[in-house]
Amino acid sequence: MSPIQPEGNILIVISDTQTQDFLAALLTGEGYKVRICLSQVEAFEILAKETFSLAIVDFVSTYINGIEFCKKIRGDFILLHMCIILAMNTKDPMDKIKGIYAGADDYIETPFEPAELLVRIKSSLVRMARYLDANPLTKLPGNVSILKEIENRIKTGAPFAVGYLDLNKFKEFNDCYGFEIGDKVICHTALTIINALAKLGGTTNFLGHIGGDDFIFIASPDCIEEICRQIVESFDKSIVSFYDDEDRKKGYIITKNRTGQLCKIPLLSLAIGIITNEHRPLSHVGEIVQIGTELKNYAKTFGKSIYIKDRRRE
């Protein structure tokens, strides 16, 4: 059983049959796949065989204890990412607090108001999807969100530009200064991109963290080059602060390269490949990634912070 929950599968752990029928009809009508169980024991028997995105659970009833259910889910490595909404048959705020502390993502008072319930379900699933996809270091959207964002831009047909950014000689820096400083550099790079997008970009900007020292950002074609210039300028000015005085003065570090030989490694710089649909259509995410990788790798050959834009026409 995979720890990544499929979107749209909902487990109803409710003892009242009328409430079961109401929820099943409402959620099925909204396109969710629904499974019903009458007791907590039955719920865990089902969870041992099937995966769910979310569970709606009685706070307390004859065969169900919502607090116990939450604690058991959050203590299970496979199930801990599943969303839980408690059906509260009490207005006592302390009960609601206990439910949240036990691991519930949200709660809703009974009897249910359909529109409110659907909003709470959707928001819980969106939060969980973001949590599972987000890069653990920078908390930026990860690969799934990046691919979806690019696909959406392609479908709209509106002009857009994608920047594929990578640090030069980061492995050697990481080996020399250690992972803790390396992580700080990654976070600093993310903040540098964020600041440039906020200063020069529009309302449709996007930034994702592929992993390691690779980032993808999306902006309007008319401002992408200015954004890249700002990123390069800001990065080159600030990156020296991560080196000790001796290395900063020398302008390089002495460490092993990828082949294991000691050599002089220049200070960190960054390479950016820019892909746009200004002059030719882009119809697939793979095409954009391939072009971006080619441009980024070419930019890395210059040995300094630089961006390279694809200016080829159809």
Short mmCIF file of C-alpha atoms in Angstrom, two decimals:
data_model
loop_
_atom_site.label_atom_id
_atom_site.label_comp_id
_atom_site.label_asym_id
_atom_site.label_seq_id
_atom_site.Cartn_x
_atom_site.Cartn_y
_atom_site.Cartn_z
CA MET A 1 0.00 0.00 0.00
CA SER A 2 1.44 3.34 -1.05
CA PRO A 3 1.85 6.18 1.48
CA ILE A 4 0.75 8.65 -1.21
CA GLN A 5 -3.02 8.83 -1.09
CA PRO A 6 -5.05 8.90 -4.33
CA GLU A 7 -7.11 12.03 -4.78
CA GLY A 8 -10.86 11.70 -4.29
CA ASN A 9 -11.22 8.47 -2.21
CA ILE A 10 -13.19 9.19 0.97
CA LEU A 11 -13.83 6.83 3.88
CA ILE A 12 -16.96 7.53 5.94
CA VAL A 13 -16.67 6.28 9.52
CA ILE A 14 -20.12 7.25 10.77
CA SER A 15 -22.51 5.10 12.80
CA ASP A 16 -25.79 6.81 11.91
CA THR A 17 -27.27 5.25 8.74
CA GLN A 18 -29.18 8.38 7.67
CA THR A 19 -25.99 10.44 7.87
CA GLN A 20 -24.15 7.74 5.90
CA ASP A 21 -26.74 7.88 3.13
CA PHE A 22 -26.66 11.69 3.05
CA LEU A 23 -22.86 11.82 2.83
CA ALA A 24 -22.66 9.04 0.24
CA ALA A 25 -25.17 10.79 -2.03
CA LEU A 26 -23.57 14.22 -1.61
CA LEU A 27 -19.97 13.12 -2.12
CA THR A 28 -20.68 10.67 -4.94
CA GLY A 29 -22.54 13.44 -6.73
CA GLU A 30 -19.41 15.58 -6.48
CA GLY A 31 -17.31 12.88 -8.12
CA TYR A 32 -15.68 11.39 -5.02
CA LYS A 33 -15.35 7.65 -4.51
CA VAL A 34 -16.94 6.73 -1.19
CA ARG A 35 -16.62 3.77 1.17
CA ILE A 36 -18.80 3.44 4.29
CA CYS A 37 -18.10 1.60 7.53
CA LEU A 38 -20.08 1.43 10.75
CA SER A 39 -17.30 1.02 13.30
CA GLN A 40 -13.72 1.95 14.04
CA VAL A 41 -12.67 -1.69 13.87
CA GLU A 42 -14.19 -2.07 10.41
CA ALA A 43 -12.49 1.16 9.30
CA PHE A 44 -9.01 -0.12 10.11
CA GLU A 45 -9.76 -3.45 8.42
CA ILE A 46 -10.59 -1.51 5.26
CA LEU A 47 -7.57 0.78 5.62
CA ALA A 48 -5.31 -2.27 5.74
CA LYS A 49 -6.42 -3.15 2.20
CA GLU A 50 -7.36 0.13 0.51
CA THR A 51 -6.03 3.69 0.39
CA PHE A 52 -8.02 6.88 0.95
CA SER A 53 -7.40 10.59 0.63
CA LEU A 54 -9.68 11.59 3.48
CA ALA A 55 -11.83 10.15 6.26
CA ILE A 56 -14.95 11.71 7.81
CA VAL A 57 -15.18 10.29 11.33
CA ASP A 58 -17.64 10.51 14.21
CA PHE A 59 -16.14 12.40 17.13
CA VAL A 60 -17.86 9.93 19.43
CA SER A 61 -20.52 7.26 18.90
CA THR A 62 -21.23 3.70 19.98
CA TYR A 63 -18.44 2.01 18.05
CA ILE A 64 -16.30 5.01 17.10
CA ASN A 65 -13.93 7.20 19.09
CA GLY A 66 -12.60 10.02 16.92
CA ILE A 67 -9.70 10.86 19.25
CA GLU A 68 -8.45 7.25 19.24
CA PHE A 69 -8.92 7.05 15.46
CA CYS A 70 -6.82 10.19 14.86
CA LYS A 71 -4.02 9.07 17.17
CA LYS A 72 -3.81 5.65 15.51
CA ILE A 73 -3.72 7.16 12.01
CA ARG A 74 -1.03 9.68 12.90
CA GLY A 75 1.04 6.92 14.46
CA ASP A 76 0.98 4.78 11.31
CA PHE A 77 3.75 5.53 8.76
CA ILE A 78 1.60 4.39 5.84
CA LEU A 79 -1.61 6.19 6.84
CA LEU A 80 -0.35 9.34 8.54
CA HIS A 81 -0.83 11.55 5.45
CA MET A 82 -4.57 10.81 5.19
CA CYS A 83 -6.79 13.83 5.93
CA ILE A 84 -9.29 13.48 8.81
CA ILE A 85 -12.40 15.59 9.35
CA LEU A 86 -14.21 14.97 12.64
CA ALA A 87 -18.02 15.09 12.66
CA MET A 88 -18.65 16.96 15.91
CA ASN A 89 -21.93 16.35 17.71
CA THR A 90 -20.88 18.73 20.47
CA LYS A 91 -20.36 22.47 20.66
CA ASP A 92 -17.83 22.22 23.49
CA PRO A 93 -14.71 24.09 22.24
CA MET A 94 -12.49 21.83 24.36
CA ASP A 95 -13.66 18.79 22.40
CA LYS A 96 -12.73 20.53 19.15
CA ILE A 97 -9.31 21.42 20.53
CA LYS A 98 -8.76 17.82 21.66
CA GLY A 99 -9.65 16.60 18.16
CA ILE A 100 -7.16 18.91 16.47
CA TYR A 101 -4.40 18.02 18.96
CA ALA A 102 -5.10 14.33 18.35
CA GLY A 103 -4.35 14.83 14.66
CA ALA A 104 -7.59 15.86 12.94
CA ASP A 105 -7.14 18.27 10.03
CA ASP A 106 -10.54 19.88 10.49
CA TYR A 107 -13.95 19.42 12.07
CA ILE A 108 -17.54 20.16 11.16
CA GLU A 109 -20.58 20.31 13.38
CA THR A 110 -23.58 18.07 12.79
CA PRO A 111 -26.09 18.31 11.22
CA PHE A 112 -23.97 19.02 8.14
CA GLU A 113 -24.42 22.03 5.92
CA PRO A 114 -23.59 20.57 2.46
CA ALA A 115 -21.76 23.58 0.99
CA GLU A 116 -19.61 24.04 4.09
CA LEU A 117 -18.72 20.35 4.22
CA LEU A 118 -17.65 20.30 0.56
CA VAL A 119 -15.47 23.38 1.05
CA ARG A 120 -13.79 21.84 4.10
CA ILE A 121 -13.16 18.58 2.23
CA LYS A 122 -11.66 20.37 -0.76
CA SER A 123 -9.47 22.65 1.34
CA SER A 124 -8.17 19.69 3.38
CA LEU A 125 -7.26 17.78 0.22
CA VAL A 126 -5.56 20.83 -1.30
CA ARG A 127 -3.50 21.42 1.85
CA MET A 128 -2.46 17.78 1.98
CA ALA A 129 -1.51 17.73 -1.71
CA ARG A 130 0.66 20.81 -1.18
CA TYR A 131 2.23 19.29 1.90
CA LEU A 132 3.11 16.04 0.13
CA ASP A 133 4.48 17.81 -2.95
CA ALA A 134 6.34 20.65 -1.24
CA ASN A 135 10.12 20.54 -1.08
CA PRO A 136 11.01 19.79 2.57
CA LEU A 137 13.83 22.36 2.66
CA THR A 138 12.41 25.42 0.90
CA LYS A 139 8.68 24.53 1.25
CA LEU A 140 8.29 25.56 -2.40
CA PRO A 141 6.04 23.54 -4.75
CA GLY A 142 7.70 20.33 -5.95
CA ASN A 143 7.75 18.40 -9.21
CA VAL A 144 4.06 17.49 -9.37
CA SER A 145 2.99 21.12 -8.94
CA ILE A 146 5.63 22.30 -11.40
CA LEU A 147 4.41 19.93 -14.11
CA LYS A 148 0.76 20.87 -13.51
CA GLU A 149 1.59 24.58 -13.65
CA ILE A 150 3.46 24.24 -16.96
CA GLU A 151 0.69 22.08 -18.42
CA ASN A 152 -1.87 24.72 -17.47
CA ARG A 153 0.20 27.45 -19.14
CA ILE A 154 0.44 25.36 -22.32
CA LYS A 155 -3.33 24.74 -22.37
CA THR A 156 -4.23 28.42 -22.04
CA GLY A 157 -2.04 29.36 -25.01
CA ALA A 158 -1.14 32.69 -23.40
CA PRO A 159 2.47 33.93 -23.65
CA PHE A 160 4.71 32.63 -20.87
CA ALA A 161 8.39 32.15 -20.11
CA VAL A 162 10.05 29.43 -18.06
CA GLY A 163 13.39 29.88 -16.30
CA TYR A 164 15.38 26.76 -15.39
CA LEU A 165 18.02 27.68 -12.79
CA ASP A 166 20.92 25.59 -11.51
CA LEU A 167 23.95 26.43 -9.36
CA ASN A 168 27.45 25.93 -10.75
CA LYS A 169 29.89 23.87 -8.64
CA PHE A 170 27.41 23.37 -5.82
CA LYS A 171 28.48 19.78 -5.12
CA GLU A 172 32.07 20.86 -4.56
CA PHE A 173 30.92 23.72 -2.31
CA ASN A 174 28.70 21.33 -0.35
CA ASP A 175 31.56 18.86 0.09
CA CYS A 176 33.85 21.60 1.34
CA TYR A 177 31.52 23.58 3.63
CA GLY A 178 29.08 20.84 4.67
CA PHE A 179 25.39 20.16 4.26
CA GLU A 180 24.20 22.72 6.80
CA ILE A 181 25.82 25.63 4.94
CA GLY A 182 24.79 24.04 1.64
CA ASP A 183 21.14 24.04 2.75
CA LYS A 184 21.44 27.70 3.68
CA VAL A 185 22.73 28.47 0.18
CA ILE A 186 19.76 26.61 -1.35
CA CYS A 187 17.32 28.60 0.78
CA HIS A 188 19.17 31.83 -0.04
CA THR A 189 18.90 31.04 -3.76
CA ALA A 190 15.16 30.45 -3.39
CA LEU A 191 14.76 33.79 -1.60
CA THR A 192 16.80 35.56 -4.28
CA ILE A 193 14.41 34.27 -6.97
CA ILE A 194 11.35 35.12 -4.86
CA ASN A 195 12.52 38.70 -4.36
CA ALA A 196 13.20 39.19 -8.07
CA LEU A 197 9.80 37.79 -9.04
CA ALA A 198 8.05 39.96 -6.44
CA LYS A 199 9.89 43.09 -7.58
CA LEU A 200 9.69 42.68 -11.34
CA GLY A 201 7.14 40.00 -12.13
CA GLY A 202 3.36 40.03 -12.41
CA THR A 203 0.51 38.39 -10.54
CA THR A 204 0.87 35.09 -12.42
CA ASN A 205 4.43 34.34 -11.28
CA PHE A 206 5.31 30.81 -10.19
CA LEU A 207 8.35 29.31 -8.47
CA GLY A 208 9.00 25.63 -7.88
CA HIS A 209 11.90 23.66 -6.42
CA ILE A 210 12.77 20.60 -8.49
CA GLY A 211 15.21 19.41 -5.85
CA GLY A 212 18.84 19.93 -4.90
CA ASP A 213 20.01 23.21 -6.44
CA ASP A 214 17.54 23.19 -9.37
CA PHE A 215 14.62 25.62 -9.58
CA ILE A 216 11.89 26.39 -12.12
CA PHE A 217 10.21 29.79 -12.29
CA ILE A 218 7.54 31.12 -14.65
CA ALA A 219 6.83 34.73 -15.57
CA SER A 220 5.68 36.87 -18.46
CA PRO A 221 8.04 36.93 -21.49
CA ASP A 222 8.25 40.71 -21.40
CA CYS A 223 9.86 40.75 -17.95
CA ILE A 224 11.70 37.41 -17.76
CA GLU A 225 15.09 38.80 -18.82
CA GLU A 226 14.95 41.65 -16.32
CA ILE A 227 14.03 39.13 -13.62
CA CYS A 228 17.02 36.97 -14.56
CA ARG A 229 19.34 39.99 -14.55
CA GLN A 230 18.12 40.86 -11.06
CA ILE A 231 18.64 37.27 -9.86
CA VAL A 232 22.17 37.15 -11.28
CA GLU A 233 23.16 40.53 -9.86
CA SER A 234 21.72 39.86 -6.41
CA PHE A 235 23.15 36.35 -6.20
CA ASP A 236 26.67 37.37 -7.20
CA LYS A 237 26.70 40.18 -4.64
CA SER A 238 25.42 38.09 -1.76
CA ILE A 239 26.89 34.61 -2.26
CA VAL A 240 30.34 35.68 -1.03
CA SER A 241 28.92 35.97 2.50
CA PHE A 242 28.72 32.17 2.69
CA TYR A 243 32.52 31.79 2.34
CA ASP A 244 35.13 32.30 5.03
CA ASP A 245 37.49 35.29 4.72
CA GLU A 246 40.37 33.35 3.19
CA ASP A 247 38.32 31.74 0.43
CA ARG A 248 36.48 34.99 -0.23
CA LYS A 249 39.76 36.85 -0.77
CA LYS A 250 41.18 34.12 -3.00
CA GLY A 251 37.98 33.87 -5.04
CA TYR A 252 38.06 30.08 -4.99
CA ILE A 253 38.18 27.01 -2.75
CA ILE A 254 40.51 24.04 -2.96
CA THR A 255 38.61 20.76 -2.86
CA LYS A 256 38.08 17.57 -4.81
CA ASN A 257 36.19 17.75 -8.07
CA ARG A 258 33.76 15.12 -9.36
CA THR A 259 36.64 12.89 -10.46
CA GLY A 260 38.26 13.01 -6.99
CA GLN A 261 41.15 15.29 -7.90
CA LEU A 262 42.13 18.32 -5.82
CA CYS A 263 41.60 21.52 -7.76
CA LYS A 264 40.61 25.17 -7.53
CA ILE A 265 36.84 25.60 -7.57
CA PRO A 266 35.54 29.11 -8.29
CA LEU A 267 32.92 30.77 -6.11
CA LEU A 268 29.35 29.66 -6.67
CA SER A 269 27.53 31.10 -9.67
CA LEU A 270 24.27 30.26 -11.34
CA ALA A 271 23.11 29.25 -14.82
CA ILE A 272 19.63 29.97 -16.16
CA GLY A 273 18.00 28.69 -19.32
CA ILE A 274 14.95 30.64 -20.55
CA ILE A 275 12.26 29.05 -22.72
CA THR A 276 9.29 31.02 -24.10
CA ASN A 277 6.39 30.47 -26.48
CA GLU A 278 6.78 33.96 -27.94
CA HIS A 279 8.10 32.88 -31.34
CA ARG A 280 7.14 29.23 -31.54
CA PRO A 281 4.48 27.03 -29.92
CA LEU A 282 5.34 24.78 -26.99
CA SER A 283 3.02 21.79 -26.80
CA HIS A 284 4.49 19.48 -24.16
CA VAL A 285 6.11 19.72 -20.73
CA GLY A 286 8.87 17.34 -21.84
CA GLU A 287 9.76 19.67 -24.70
CA ILE A 288 10.13 22.61 -22.31
CA VAL A 289 12.25 20.62 -19.87
CA GLN A 290 14.49 19.36 -22.66
CA ILE A 291 15.08 22.82 -24.13
CA GLY A 292 15.60 24.30 -20.67
CA THR A 293 18.14 21.63 -19.80
CA GLU A 294 20.08 22.25 -23.02
CA LEU A 295 20.16 26.00 -22.43
CA LYS A 296 21.07 25.65 -18.76
CA ASN A 297 23.91 23.25 -19.55
CA TYR A 298 25.22 25.63 -22.21
CA ALA A 299 25.07 28.50 -19.71
CA LYS A 300 27.15 26.45 -17.26
CA THR A 301 30.04 26.34 -19.75
CA PHE A 302 30.64 30.08 -19.26
CA GLY A 303 31.80 29.54 -15.65
CA LYS A 304 29.96 32.59 -14.35
CA SER A 305 26.43 33.66 -13.49
CA ILE A 306 24.56 34.04 -16.74
CA TYR A 307 21.21 33.42 -18.39
CA ILE A 308 20.69 32.08 -21.91
CA LYS A 309 17.39 32.64 -23.72
CA ASP A 310 16.08 30.46 -26.48
CA ARG A 311 15.49 32.90 -29.37
CA ARG A 312 14.85 30.30 -32.08
CA ARG A 313 11.71 30.71 -34.16
CA GLU A 314 9.37 28.12 -35.56
#
